CSV table of C-alpha atoms and ligand atoms in Angstrom, one decimal:
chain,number,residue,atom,x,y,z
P,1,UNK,CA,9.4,-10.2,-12.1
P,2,UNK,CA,7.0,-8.1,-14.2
P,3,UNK,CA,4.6,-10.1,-16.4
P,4,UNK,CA,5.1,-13.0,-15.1
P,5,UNK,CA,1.9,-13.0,-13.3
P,6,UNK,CA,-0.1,-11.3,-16.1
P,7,UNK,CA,-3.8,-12.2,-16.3
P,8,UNK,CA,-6.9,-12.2,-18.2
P,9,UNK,CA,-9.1,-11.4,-15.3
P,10,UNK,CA,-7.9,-10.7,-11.6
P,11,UNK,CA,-8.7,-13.7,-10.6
P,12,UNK,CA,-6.2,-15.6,-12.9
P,13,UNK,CA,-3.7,-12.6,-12.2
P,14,UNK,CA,-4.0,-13.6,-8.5
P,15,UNK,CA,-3.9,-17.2,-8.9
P,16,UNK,CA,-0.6,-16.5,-11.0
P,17,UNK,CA,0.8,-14.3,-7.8
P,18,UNK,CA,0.3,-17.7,-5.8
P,19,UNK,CA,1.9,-20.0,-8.7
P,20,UNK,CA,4.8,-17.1,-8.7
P,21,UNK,CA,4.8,-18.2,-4.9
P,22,UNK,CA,4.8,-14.3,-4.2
P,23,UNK,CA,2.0,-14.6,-2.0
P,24,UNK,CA,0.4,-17.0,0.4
P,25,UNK,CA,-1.5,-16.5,3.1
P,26,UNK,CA,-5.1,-17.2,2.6
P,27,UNK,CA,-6.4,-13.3,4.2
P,28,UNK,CA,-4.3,-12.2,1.5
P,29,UNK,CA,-4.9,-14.0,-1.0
P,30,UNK,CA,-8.6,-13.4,-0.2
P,31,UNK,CA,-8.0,-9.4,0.1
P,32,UNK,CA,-6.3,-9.7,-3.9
P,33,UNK,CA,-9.3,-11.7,-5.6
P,34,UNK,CA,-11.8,-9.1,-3.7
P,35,UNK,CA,-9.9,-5.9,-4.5
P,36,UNK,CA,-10.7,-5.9,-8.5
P,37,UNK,CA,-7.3,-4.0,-9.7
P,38,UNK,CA,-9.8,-2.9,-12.8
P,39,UNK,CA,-11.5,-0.7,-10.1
P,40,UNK,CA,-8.3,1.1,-9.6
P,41,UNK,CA,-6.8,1.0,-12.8
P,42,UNK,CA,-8.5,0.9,-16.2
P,43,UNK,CA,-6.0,0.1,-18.5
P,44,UNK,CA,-4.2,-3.2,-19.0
P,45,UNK,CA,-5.9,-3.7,-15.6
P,46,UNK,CA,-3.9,-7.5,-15.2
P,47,UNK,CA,-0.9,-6.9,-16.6
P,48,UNK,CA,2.0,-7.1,-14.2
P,49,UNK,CA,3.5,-4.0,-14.5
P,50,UNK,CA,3.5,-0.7,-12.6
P,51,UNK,CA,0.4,1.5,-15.0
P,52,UNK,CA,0.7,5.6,-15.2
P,53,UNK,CA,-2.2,7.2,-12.9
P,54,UNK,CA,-1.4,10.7,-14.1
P,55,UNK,CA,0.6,13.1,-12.8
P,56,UNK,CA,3.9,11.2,-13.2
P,57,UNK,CA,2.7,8.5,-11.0
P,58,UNK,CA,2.5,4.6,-11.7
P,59,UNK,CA,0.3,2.3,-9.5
P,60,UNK,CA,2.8,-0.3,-8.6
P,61,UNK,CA,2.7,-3.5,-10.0
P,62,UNK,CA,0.4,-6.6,-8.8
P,63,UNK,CA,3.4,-8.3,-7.9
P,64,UNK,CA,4.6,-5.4,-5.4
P,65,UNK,CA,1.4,-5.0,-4.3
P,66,UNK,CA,1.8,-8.6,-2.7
P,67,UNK,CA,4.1,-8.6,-1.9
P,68,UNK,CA,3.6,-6.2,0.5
P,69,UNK,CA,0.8,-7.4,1.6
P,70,UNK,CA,2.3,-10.5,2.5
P,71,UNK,CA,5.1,-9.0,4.4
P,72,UNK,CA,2.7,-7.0,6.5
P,73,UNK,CA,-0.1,-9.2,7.0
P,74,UNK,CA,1.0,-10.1,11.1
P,75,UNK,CA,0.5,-6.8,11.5
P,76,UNK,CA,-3.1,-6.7,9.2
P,77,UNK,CA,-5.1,-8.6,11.6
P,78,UNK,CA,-8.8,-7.7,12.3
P,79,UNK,CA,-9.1,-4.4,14.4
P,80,UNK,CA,-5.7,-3.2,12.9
P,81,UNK,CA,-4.8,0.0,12.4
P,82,UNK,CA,-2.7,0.8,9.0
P,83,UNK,CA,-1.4,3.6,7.4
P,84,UNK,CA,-0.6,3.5,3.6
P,85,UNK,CA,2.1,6.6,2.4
P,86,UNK,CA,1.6,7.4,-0.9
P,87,UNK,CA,-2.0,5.9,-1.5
P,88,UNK,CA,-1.6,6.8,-5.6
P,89,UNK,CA,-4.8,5.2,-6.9
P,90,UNK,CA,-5.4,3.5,-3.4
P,91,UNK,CA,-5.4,-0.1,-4.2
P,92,UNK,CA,-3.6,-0.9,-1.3
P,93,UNK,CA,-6.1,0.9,0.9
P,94,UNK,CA,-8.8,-1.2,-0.3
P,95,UNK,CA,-6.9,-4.2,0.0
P,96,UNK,CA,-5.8,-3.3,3.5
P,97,UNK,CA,-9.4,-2.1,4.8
P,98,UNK,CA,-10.9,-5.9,3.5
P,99,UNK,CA,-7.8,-7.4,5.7
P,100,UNK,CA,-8.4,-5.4,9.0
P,101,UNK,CA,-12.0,-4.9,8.7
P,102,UNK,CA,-14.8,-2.6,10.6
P,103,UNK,CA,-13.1,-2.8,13.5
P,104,UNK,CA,-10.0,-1.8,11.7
P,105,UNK,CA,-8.3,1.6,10.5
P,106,UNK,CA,-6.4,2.8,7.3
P,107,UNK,CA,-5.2,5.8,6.4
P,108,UNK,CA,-4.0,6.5,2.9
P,109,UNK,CA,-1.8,10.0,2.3
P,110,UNK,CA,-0.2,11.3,-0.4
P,111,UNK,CA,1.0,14.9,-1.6
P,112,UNK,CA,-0.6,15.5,-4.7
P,113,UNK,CA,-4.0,16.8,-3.6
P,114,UNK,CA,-5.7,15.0,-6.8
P,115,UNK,CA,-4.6,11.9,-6.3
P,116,UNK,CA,-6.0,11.9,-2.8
P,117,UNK,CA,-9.1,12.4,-4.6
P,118,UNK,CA,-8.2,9.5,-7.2
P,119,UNK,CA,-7.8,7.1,-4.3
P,120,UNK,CA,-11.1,8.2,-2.4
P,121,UNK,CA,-13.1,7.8,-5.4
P,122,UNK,CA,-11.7,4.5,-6.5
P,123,UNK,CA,-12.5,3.0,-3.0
P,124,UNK,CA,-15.5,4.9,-3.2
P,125,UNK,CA,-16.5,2.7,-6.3
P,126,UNK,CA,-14.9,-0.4,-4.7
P,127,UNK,CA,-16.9,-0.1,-1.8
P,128,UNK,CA,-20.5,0.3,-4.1
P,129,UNK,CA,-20.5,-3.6,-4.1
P,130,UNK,CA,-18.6,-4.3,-0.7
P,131,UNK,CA,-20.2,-3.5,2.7
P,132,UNK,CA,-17.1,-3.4,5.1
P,133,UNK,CA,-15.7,-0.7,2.9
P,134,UNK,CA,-18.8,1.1,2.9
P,135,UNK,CA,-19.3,0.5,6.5
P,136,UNK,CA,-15.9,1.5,7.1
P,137,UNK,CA,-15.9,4.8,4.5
P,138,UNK,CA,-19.4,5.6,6.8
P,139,UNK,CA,-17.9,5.5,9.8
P,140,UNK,CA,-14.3,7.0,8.8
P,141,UNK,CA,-12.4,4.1,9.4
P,142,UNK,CA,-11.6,4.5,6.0
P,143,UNK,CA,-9.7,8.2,5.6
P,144,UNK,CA,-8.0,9.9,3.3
P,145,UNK,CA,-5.5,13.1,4.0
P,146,UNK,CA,-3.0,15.6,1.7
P,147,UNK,CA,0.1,14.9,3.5
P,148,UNK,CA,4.2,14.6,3.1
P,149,UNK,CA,5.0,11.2,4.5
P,150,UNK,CA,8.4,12.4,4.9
P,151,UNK,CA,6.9,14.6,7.9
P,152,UNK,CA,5.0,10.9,9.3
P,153,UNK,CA,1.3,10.3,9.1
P,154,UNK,CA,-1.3,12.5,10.8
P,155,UNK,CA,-0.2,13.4,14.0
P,156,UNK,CA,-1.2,11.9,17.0
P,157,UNK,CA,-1.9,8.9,15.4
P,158,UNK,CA,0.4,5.5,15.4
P,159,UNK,CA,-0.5,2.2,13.5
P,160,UNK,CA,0.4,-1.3,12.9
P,161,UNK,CA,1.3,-1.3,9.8
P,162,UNK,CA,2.9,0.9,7.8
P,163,UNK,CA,3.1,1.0,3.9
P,164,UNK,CA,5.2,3.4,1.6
P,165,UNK,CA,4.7,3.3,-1.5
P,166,UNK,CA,7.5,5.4,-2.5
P,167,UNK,CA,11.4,5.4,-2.2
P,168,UNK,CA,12.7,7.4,0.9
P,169,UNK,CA,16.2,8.9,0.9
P,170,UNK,CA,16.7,7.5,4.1
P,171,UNK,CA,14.5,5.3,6.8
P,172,UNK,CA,11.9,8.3,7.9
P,173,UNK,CA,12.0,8.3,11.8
P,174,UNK,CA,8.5,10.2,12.4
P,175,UNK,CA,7.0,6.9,10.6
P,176,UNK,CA,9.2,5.0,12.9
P,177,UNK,CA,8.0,6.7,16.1
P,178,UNK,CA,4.4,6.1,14.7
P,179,UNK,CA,4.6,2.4,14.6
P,180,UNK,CA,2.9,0.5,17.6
P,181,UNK,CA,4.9,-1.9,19.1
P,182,UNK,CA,4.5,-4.4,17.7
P,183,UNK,CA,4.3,-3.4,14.4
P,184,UNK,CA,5.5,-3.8,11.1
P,185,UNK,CA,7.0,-0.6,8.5
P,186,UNK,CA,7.6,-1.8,4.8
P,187,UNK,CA,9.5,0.9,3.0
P,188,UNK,CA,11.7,1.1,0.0
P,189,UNK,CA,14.9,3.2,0.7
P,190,UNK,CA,17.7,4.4,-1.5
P,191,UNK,CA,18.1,6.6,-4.1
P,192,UNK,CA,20.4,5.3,-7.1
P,193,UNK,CA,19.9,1.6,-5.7
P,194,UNK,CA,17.1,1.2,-3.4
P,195,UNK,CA,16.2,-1.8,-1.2
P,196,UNK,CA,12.9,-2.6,0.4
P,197,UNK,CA,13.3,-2.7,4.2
P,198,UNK,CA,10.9,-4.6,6.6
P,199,UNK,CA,11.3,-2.7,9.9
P,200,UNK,CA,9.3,-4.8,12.9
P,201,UNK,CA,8.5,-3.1,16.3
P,202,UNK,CA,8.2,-6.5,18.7
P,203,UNK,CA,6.0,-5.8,21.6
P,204,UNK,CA,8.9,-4.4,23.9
P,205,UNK,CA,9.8,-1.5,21.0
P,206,UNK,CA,13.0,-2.5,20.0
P,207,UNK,CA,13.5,-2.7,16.4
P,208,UNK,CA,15.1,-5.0,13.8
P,209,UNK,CA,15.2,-4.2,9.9
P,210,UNK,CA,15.3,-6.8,7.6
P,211,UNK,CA,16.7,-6.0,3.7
P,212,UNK,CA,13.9,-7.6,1.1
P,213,UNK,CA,14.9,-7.3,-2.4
P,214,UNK,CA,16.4,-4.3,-4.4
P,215,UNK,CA,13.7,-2.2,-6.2
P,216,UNK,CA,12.9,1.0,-8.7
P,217,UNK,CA,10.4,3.7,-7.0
P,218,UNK,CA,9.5,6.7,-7.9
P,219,UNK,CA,11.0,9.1,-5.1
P,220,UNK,CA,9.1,10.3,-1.7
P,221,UNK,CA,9.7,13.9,-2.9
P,222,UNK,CA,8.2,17.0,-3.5
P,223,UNK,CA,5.1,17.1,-5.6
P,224,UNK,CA,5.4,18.6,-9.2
P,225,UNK,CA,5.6,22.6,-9.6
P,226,UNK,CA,1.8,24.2,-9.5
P,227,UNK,CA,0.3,20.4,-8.2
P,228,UNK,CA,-0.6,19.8,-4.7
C,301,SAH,N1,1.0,2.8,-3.9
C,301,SAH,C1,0.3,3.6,-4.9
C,301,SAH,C2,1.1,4.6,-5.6
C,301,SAH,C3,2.6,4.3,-5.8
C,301,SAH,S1,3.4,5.6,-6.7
C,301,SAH,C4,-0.4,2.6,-5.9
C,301,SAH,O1,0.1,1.5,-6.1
C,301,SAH,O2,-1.3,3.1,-6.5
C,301,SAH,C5,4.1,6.6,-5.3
C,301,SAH,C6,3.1,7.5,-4.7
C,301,SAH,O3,3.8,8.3,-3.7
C,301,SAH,C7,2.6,8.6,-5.7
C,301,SAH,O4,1.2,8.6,-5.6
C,301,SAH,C8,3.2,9.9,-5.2
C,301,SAH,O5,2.4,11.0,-5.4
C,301,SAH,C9,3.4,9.6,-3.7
C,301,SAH,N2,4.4,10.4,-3.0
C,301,SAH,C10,5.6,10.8,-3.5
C,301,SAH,N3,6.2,11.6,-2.6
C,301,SAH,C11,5.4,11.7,-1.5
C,301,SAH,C12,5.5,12.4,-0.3
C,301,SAH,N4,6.5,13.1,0.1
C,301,SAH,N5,4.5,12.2,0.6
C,301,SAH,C13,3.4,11.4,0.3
C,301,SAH,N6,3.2,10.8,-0.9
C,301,SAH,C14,4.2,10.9,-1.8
């Protein structure tokens, strides 16, 4: 898939997600045009491909961004509460904060300490010409935490919806347990051939998992020797 959507601005690049027929519900749709990728990655800002971040990270491609956000947008609605594993540059926090609003929560963790602090200041600068995400950095509705995602998200918290952006060896109960019910967990698992899973929650807590599409993610692992 990476490419094909490739842009001169983000507009165009969103506008090719929806040709690609990778996204298409308008609140997402919405959320992509709004959420300038340029903001949260400077080079080859439209192409669509996963770009290095530093620290032998990639910010996933637009395409997997939308994914994603189409899968979990029933669970994105206005006065949601989401959590987002590995935030890396912290697009998806962004994009998630415009879809669940002031009312709304979003976490973003991740284990390498500077990257945290990446993905603060990108929204930061995001939010300099948006109002919710000001509003919602204000009033810490917007946070960000140093965290291993393998251990779940901050504790006594649950959400509903769940992002990782990461491949897990296996599903990672404590972000199972931390899903509302309903809710909705969209995680890559597997280690030499990984799958995206769609876990759902429905509203009496029993769970289904759906298998998406096979992938390639850079691990939900430790962080490098002398970086956290
Ligand atoms: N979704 C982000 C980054 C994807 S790269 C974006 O598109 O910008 C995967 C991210 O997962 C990296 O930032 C990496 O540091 C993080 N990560 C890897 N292992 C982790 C762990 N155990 N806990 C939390 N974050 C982890």
């Amino acid at each position: 898939m990476a490419w094909r959507c490739t842009g001169k601005s983000n507009a165009e690049l969103v506008d090719n997600l929806v040709r690609s027929k990778l996204v298409s519900h308008p609140r997402v749709v919405s959320a992509l045009k709004e959420t300038d990728r340029a903001v949260y990655c400077p080079y080859r800002s439209y192409v669509d491909a996963p770009q290095s971040i530093g620290y032998s990270v990639t910010i996933s491609a637009p395409h997997m961004h939308a994914v994603a956000l189409q899968k979990l947008e029933p669970a994105l609605q206005p006065g949601s509460s989401a959590l987002d594993v590995g935030c890396g540059s912290g697009y998806l926090v962004g994009a998630m904060a415009r879809l669940v609003g002031p009312s709304g929560k979003v976490v973003g963790i991740d284990n390498i300490k500077p990257l945290v602090d990446i993905s603060k200041n990108n929204v930061t600068s995001d939010a300099s010409t948006d109002t919710t995400l000001s509003q919602m950095l204000a009033e810490e509705k917007i946070r960000f935490e140093v965290a291993d995602g393998r251990q779940g998200g901050p504790s006594n918290e649950t959400y509903d919806a769940i992002h990782v952006g990461a491949a897990a060896a296996q599903l990672v109960e404590p972000l199972l347990n931390q899903l509302n019910s309903p809710g909705l967990l969209f995680i890559p698992i597997g280690e030499l051939s990984q799958n995206v899973y769609l876990y759902e929650k429905d509203s009496e807590g029993k769970v289904s998992e759906t298998c998406l599409f096979g992938v390639s993610y850079v691990p939900l692992t430790d962080p490098p020797v002398g970086v956290s």
